[in-house]
Short mmCIF file of C-alpha atoms in Angstrom, two decimals:
data_model
loop_
_atom_site.label_atom_id
_atom_site.label_comp_id
_atom_site.label_asym_id
_atom_site.label_seq_id
_atom_site.Cartn_x
_atom_site.Cartn_y
_atom_site.Cartn_z
CA MET K 27 49.05 -23.74 84.93
CA LYS K 28 52.56 -22.82 82.91
CA ILE K 29 54.24 -19.17 83.56
CA ARG K 30 56.68 -18.00 81.42
CA ALA K 31 60.30 -17.63 83.72
CA ILE K 32 61.44 -13.64 84.16
CA LEU K 33 64.48 -13.23 82.46
CA ALA K 34 67.21 -12.03 84.91
CA GLY K 35 67.97 -8.59 84.50
CA ALA K 36 64.74 -7.59 82.72
CA LEU K 37 63.24 -4.24 83.74
CA LEU K 38 59.78 -4.75 85.50
CA LEU K 39 57.04 -2.44 87.04
CA GLY K 40 58.57 -2.31 90.45
CA CYS K 41 62.60 -2.41 89.97
CA SER K 42 63.63 -5.20 91.37
CA ILE K 43 65.56 -5.78 94.28
CA PHE K 44 68.34 -7.75 92.42
CA GLU K 45 68.71 -4.67 90.31
CA LEU K 46 67.99 -2.28 93.73
CA LEU K 47 70.77 -4.03 95.47
CA GLY K 48 73.23 -2.84 93.33
CA ALA K 49 71.85 1.07 94.06
CA THR K 50 70.72 1.64 97.53
CA PRO K 51 71.46 -0.98 100.47
CA ILE K 52 68.31 -1.82 101.97
CA GLU K 53 67.58 -3.25 105.28
CA ARG K 54 66.61 -7.24 105.49
CA SER K 55 66.04 -9.53 107.81
CA VAL K 56 67.21 -13.21 107.15
CA SER K 57 64.27 -15.86 108.93
CA PRO K 58 65.67 -18.67 111.26
CA SER K 59 66.29 -21.40 108.60
CA GLY K 60 67.96 -18.65 106.09
CA GLN K 61 65.46 -19.53 102.90
CA PHE K 62 63.90 -16.50 103.42
CA VAL K 63 65.60 -12.51 103.11
CA ILE K 64 63.25 -10.05 103.52
CA TYR K 65 63.96 -6.78 102.35
CA GLY K 66 62.33 -3.56 103.18
CA GLY K 67 59.60 -2.25 105.88
CA ASP K 68 60.79 -1.94 109.09
CA ALA K 69 61.78 -4.44 111.32
CA ALA K 70 58.16 -5.49 112.94
CA TRP K 71 56.97 -6.50 109.25
CA ARG K 72 60.10 -8.03 107.85
CA GLY K 73 59.16 -10.17 111.67
CA ALA K 74 56.22 -10.77 111.06
CA VAL K 75 56.90 -12.28 107.44
CA SER K 76 59.48 -14.25 108.55
CA ALA K 77 57.53 -15.58 111.08
CA LEU K 78 54.44 -15.88 108.45
CA ALA K 79 56.99 -17.47 105.97
CA GLU K 80 58.38 -20.09 108.30
CA ARG K 81 55.45 -20.98 109.63
CA THR K 82 54.17 -22.05 106.24
CA LYS K 83 56.68 -23.79 105.03
CA ALA K 84 56.64 -26.16 108.07
CA ASN K 85 52.82 -26.73 107.94
CA LEU K 86 53.57 -27.97 104.66
CA LEU K 87 56.75 -30.18 105.27
CA ALA K 88 54.53 -31.64 108.73
CA VAL K 89 52.11 -32.29 106.04
CA LEU K 90 54.76 -33.96 103.51
CA GLN K 91 56.45 -35.57 106.92
CA ARG K 92 59.70 -34.26 105.36
CA ARG K 93 62.55 -32.67 106.71
CA ASP K 94 63.51 -28.96 105.42
CA GLN K 95 65.75 -29.27 102.50
CA TRP K 96 65.66 -26.26 101.04
CA GLY K 97 68.54 -24.95 98.32
CA ALA K 98 67.50 -21.72 96.43
CA ALA K 99 67.06 -18.96 99.00
CA ILE K 100 63.15 -16.61 98.73
CA VAL K 101 63.75 -13.59 98.80
CA VAL K 102 60.41 -11.18 99.71
CA ASN K 103 60.35 -7.62 98.49
CA LEU K 104 58.10 -5.77 100.62
CA GLN K 105 56.90 -2.09 99.76
CA SER K 106 54.74 0.13 100.29
CA PRO K 107 51.74 1.28 98.20
CA ALA K 108 52.66 3.54 95.73
CA ALA K 109 49.40 6.57 95.32
CA ASP K 110 50.67 7.18 91.81
CA LEU K 111 50.64 3.29 90.77
CA PRO K 112 47.10 1.92 92.52
CA GLN K 113 47.07 -0.91 89.56
CA ILE K 114 50.10 -2.86 91.11
CA PRO K 115 48.89 -5.96 92.45
CA ALA K 116 49.41 -6.87 96.18
CA THR K 117 51.92 -9.30 95.66
CA ALA K 118 53.91 -10.53 92.50
CA LEU K 119 56.20 -13.64 91.97
CA ARG K 120 58.95 -13.35 90.09
CA PHE K 121 60.92 -16.29 88.61
CA SER K 122 63.92 -16.98 86.78
CA GLN K 123 66.31 -19.21 85.98
CA THR K 124 70.49 -17.76 85.93
CA GLY K 125 73.79 -18.95 85.65
CA SER K 126 74.33 -18.34 88.93
CA GLY K 127 71.07 -20.53 89.92
CA LEU K 128 67.57 -20.48 90.70
CA LYS K 129 66.11 -16.58 91.74
CA LEU K 130 62.77 -16.20 93.21
CA GLN K 131 61.41 -12.78 94.23
CA LEU K 132 57.71 -12.72 95.83
CA ASP K 133 56.75 -8.42 95.92
CA LEU K 134 54.24 -8.24 98.69
CA THR K 135 52.36 -4.51 99.15
CA ILE K 136 52.47 -3.92 103.04
CA SER K 137 49.75 -1.95 104.40
CA ARG K 138 46.87 -2.03 107.06
CA LYS K 139 44.63 -3.13 105.04
CA MET K 140 47.13 -6.03 104.26
CA ASP K 141 45.01 -9.44 103.36
CA PHE K 142 47.77 -11.78 105.22
CA GLY K 143 45.76 -14.93 103.62
CA ALA K 144 46.54 -14.02 100.02
CA MET K 145 50.44 -13.15 101.67
CA GLU K 146 50.60 -16.85 103.05
CA ARG K 147 49.19 -17.96 100.05
CA GLU K 148 52.30 -16.54 97.70
CA LEU K 149 54.91 -17.44 100.40
CA LEU K 150 53.70 -20.92 99.97
CA ARG K 151 53.38 -20.53 96.08
CA ALA K 152 57.11 -19.64 96.16
CA ILE K 153 57.73 -22.52 98.60
CA LEU K 154 56.31 -25.01 96.82
CA LEU K 155 57.52 -23.51 93.32
CA GLU K 156 61.49 -23.32 94.95
CA MET K 157 60.57 -27.61 96.01
CA ILE K 158 59.88 -28.22 92.31
CA TYR K 159 62.95 -26.68 90.91
CA ARG K 160 65.14 -27.11 93.47
CA ASN K 161 66.68 -30.29 91.83
CA GLN K 162 66.62 -28.97 88.49
CA PRO K 163 69.26 -26.17 88.00
CA GLY K 164 70.19 -26.32 84.26
CA ILE K 165 66.90 -25.24 82.72
CA ALA K 166 67.33 -22.30 80.15
CA SER K 167 66.10 -18.78 80.76
CA GLY K 168 62.70 -17.99 79.40
CA ALA K 169 61.57 -21.65 79.58
CA THR K 170 58.03 -22.65 80.48
CA TYR K 171 58.16 -22.94 84.25
CA VAL K 172 54.72 -25.00 85.81
CA GLU K 173 53.01 -23.46 88.74
CA PRO K 174 51.54 -25.24 91.45
CA PRO K 175 48.04 -25.66 90.97
CA ASN K 176 45.34 -24.02 92.68
CA TRP K 177 43.79 -26.94 94.64
CA LEU K 178 47.24 -27.91 95.82
CA ILE K 179 47.71 -24.55 97.37
CA GLU K 180 44.23 -23.75 98.59
CA GLY K 181 43.56 -28.00 99.80
CA LEU K 182 47.39 -27.52 102.01
CA LEU K 183 46.69 -23.97 103.53
CA ALA K 184 43.10 -25.19 105.08
CA LEU K 185 45.44 -28.31 106.28
CA ALA K 186 47.51 -26.05 108.19
CA PRO K 187 47.14 -26.37 111.91
CA ASN K 188 45.71 -22.94 112.76
CA CYS K 189 42.85 -23.05 109.90
CA ASP K 190 39.63 -22.63 110.80
CA ARG K 191 38.00 -24.94 108.83
CA THR K 192 34.28 -25.31 110.39
CA SER K 193 33.23 -22.78 106.73
CA LEU K 194 34.66 -25.84 104.79
CA THR K 195 32.90 -28.39 106.09
CA ASN K 196 29.85 -26.75 106.40
CA ALA K 197 29.68 -26.19 102.27
CA LEU K 198 30.67 -29.53 101.76
CA ALA K 199 28.05 -30.82 103.85
CA VAL K 200 25.54 -28.70 101.99
CA PRO K 201 23.55 -31.74 99.33
CA GLY K 202 23.97 -31.07 96.04
CA ARG K 203 25.98 -31.23 92.43
CA ILE K 204 29.77 -32.97 93.58
CA THR K 205 31.75 -31.26 91.11
CA PRO K 206 33.84 -34.28 88.87
CA LEU K 207 37.69 -34.46 90.42
CA ASP K 208 38.90 -33.64 86.67
CA GLU K 209 36.62 -30.60 87.08
CA LEU K 210 37.93 -29.47 90.18
CA LEU K 211 41.63 -30.52 88.92
CA TRP K 212 40.82 -27.50 85.90
CA GLU K 213 38.75 -25.03 87.89
CA ARG K 214 39.96 -21.77 88.25
CA PRO K 215 39.14 -19.73 91.58
CA GLU K 216 40.13 -16.53 90.87
CA LEU K 217 36.87 -16.51 88.27
CA LEU K 218 34.46 -18.16 90.88
CA ASP K 219 32.08 -15.54 93.42
CA SER K 220 32.86 -15.54 96.83
CA ALA K 221 30.55 -18.89 96.82
CA GLY K 222 32.00 -21.02 93.91
CA ARG K 223 35.49 -19.86 95.59
CA LEU K 224 34.60 -21.45 99.15
CA LEU K 225 33.20 -24.21 97.23
CA TYR K 226 36.67 -25.06 95.96
CA ARG K 227 38.60 -24.42 98.95
CA ALA K 228 36.33 -27.16 100.35
CA TYR K 229 36.86 -29.30 97.94
CA SER K 230 40.38 -28.69 97.37
CA PHE K 231 40.94 -29.50 101.12
CA ALA K 232 39.09 -32.58 100.65
CA LEU K 233 41.10 -33.66 97.75
CA VAL K 234 44.66 -33.25 99.60
CA GLN K 235 43.12 -34.93 102.55
CA LEU K 236 41.77 -37.96 100.47
CA LEU K 237 45.81 -38.05 99.17
CA ILE K 238 47.43 -38.18 102.21
CA GLU K 239 45.10 -41.05 103.42
CA ARG K 240 45.95 -43.07 100.83
CA ALA K 241 48.75 -45.59 101.53
CA ASP K 242 52.33 -44.02 101.99
CA GLY K 243 50.31 -40.65 100.73
CA HIS K 244 52.58 -37.93 102.23
CA ALA K 245 55.40 -39.69 100.43
CA HIS K 246 53.45 -39.91 97.31
CA LEU K 247 52.47 -36.42 97.47
CA GLY K 248 55.87 -35.17 98.26
CA ARG K 249 56.27 -36.76 94.86
CA TYR K 250 53.99 -35.59 93.03
CA ILE K 251 55.15 -32.17 94.17
CA ASP K 252 58.84 -33.27 93.06
CA ASN K 253 57.01 -34.27 89.23
CA LEU K 254 55.14 -31.12 88.78
CA SER K 255 57.47 -29.64 86.46
CA PHE K 256 57.24 -32.63 83.98
CA THR K 257 53.45 -32.25 84.08
CA SER K 258 51.32 -33.24 80.39
CA ASN K 259 47.82 -31.07 79.61
CA ASP K 260 46.09 -33.56 81.68
CA PRO K 261 46.00 -33.22 85.50
CA LEU K 262 44.25 -35.84 86.46
CA ALA K 263 45.95 -38.63 84.42
CA ASP K 264 49.65 -36.90 86.43
CA LEU K 265 47.50 -37.06 89.60
CA GLN K 266 46.87 -40.77 88.90
CA ALA K 267 50.49 -41.54 88.04
CA VAL K 268 51.54 -40.90 91.53
CA PHE K 269 48.13 -42.01 93.09
CA PRO K 270 47.87 -45.16 90.85
CA GLN K 271 44.75 -46.13 93.04
CA LEU K 272 42.82 -43.57 91.87
CA ALA K 273 42.64 -44.86 88.02
CA GLY K 274 39.46 -46.29 87.69
CA ASN K 275 38.04 -45.59 90.87
CA ASP K 276 38.94 -41.82 90.95
CA GLN K 277 34.93 -40.91 91.02
CA LYS K 278 34.02 -43.32 93.15
CA ILE K 279 37.11 -42.72 95.46
CA TRP K 280 36.01 -39.21 95.34
CA LYS K 281 32.65 -39.08 95.83
CA SER K 282 32.94 -41.36 99.08
CA LYS K 283 35.11 -38.42 100.75
#
């Protein structure tokens, strides 16, 4: 999936934190690794988001068996729900390339009804996006950027140590048609009903687990992420390029999983 870069300084719905910084001082917290700079909310909210962001990154690095080598900070802007603007999404990720480097901002609408699963999902999306473009400082503003695929995000979240995978393993155990791998890679979970989304998450978990169980699978998955900005319109071919053992045998290996 590809997303259009947001031009630096553009006025969007809900002012950018980068613009607000020049006008009004806002309390902020910086996460222990220094990568997450969190604005808005109170100290308790900022601390909770900081802990979740660092845990999400640590889980990803554990799967990839990598050290933390982040290059661009991720700004997290906490905002309260606006009664006069109920259509504002609970999460919004903004990504742009400016003369000073990569800019990543995640807007989170916080409340007691906050979906922390959705928050973790968007934090992981931002972390992966920074990883994908970490070594590409020369991309022009307004260029088309590649977003991490949904199956990768869902699979990585399901692999987290704190994730209860009972519902996922139960979904995989139900006999029936197995979704072909190439079909899974194209699927859009936001268009599925609740049962379909559960099965999608289960398949995504199975796929990421299958990939890291291959020879040098952790390193290959990291290489796949690093190369996502160069992907084609054939997600299966892109996956096979990094995991050549899937070439010609993808359905057999997939069904055996």
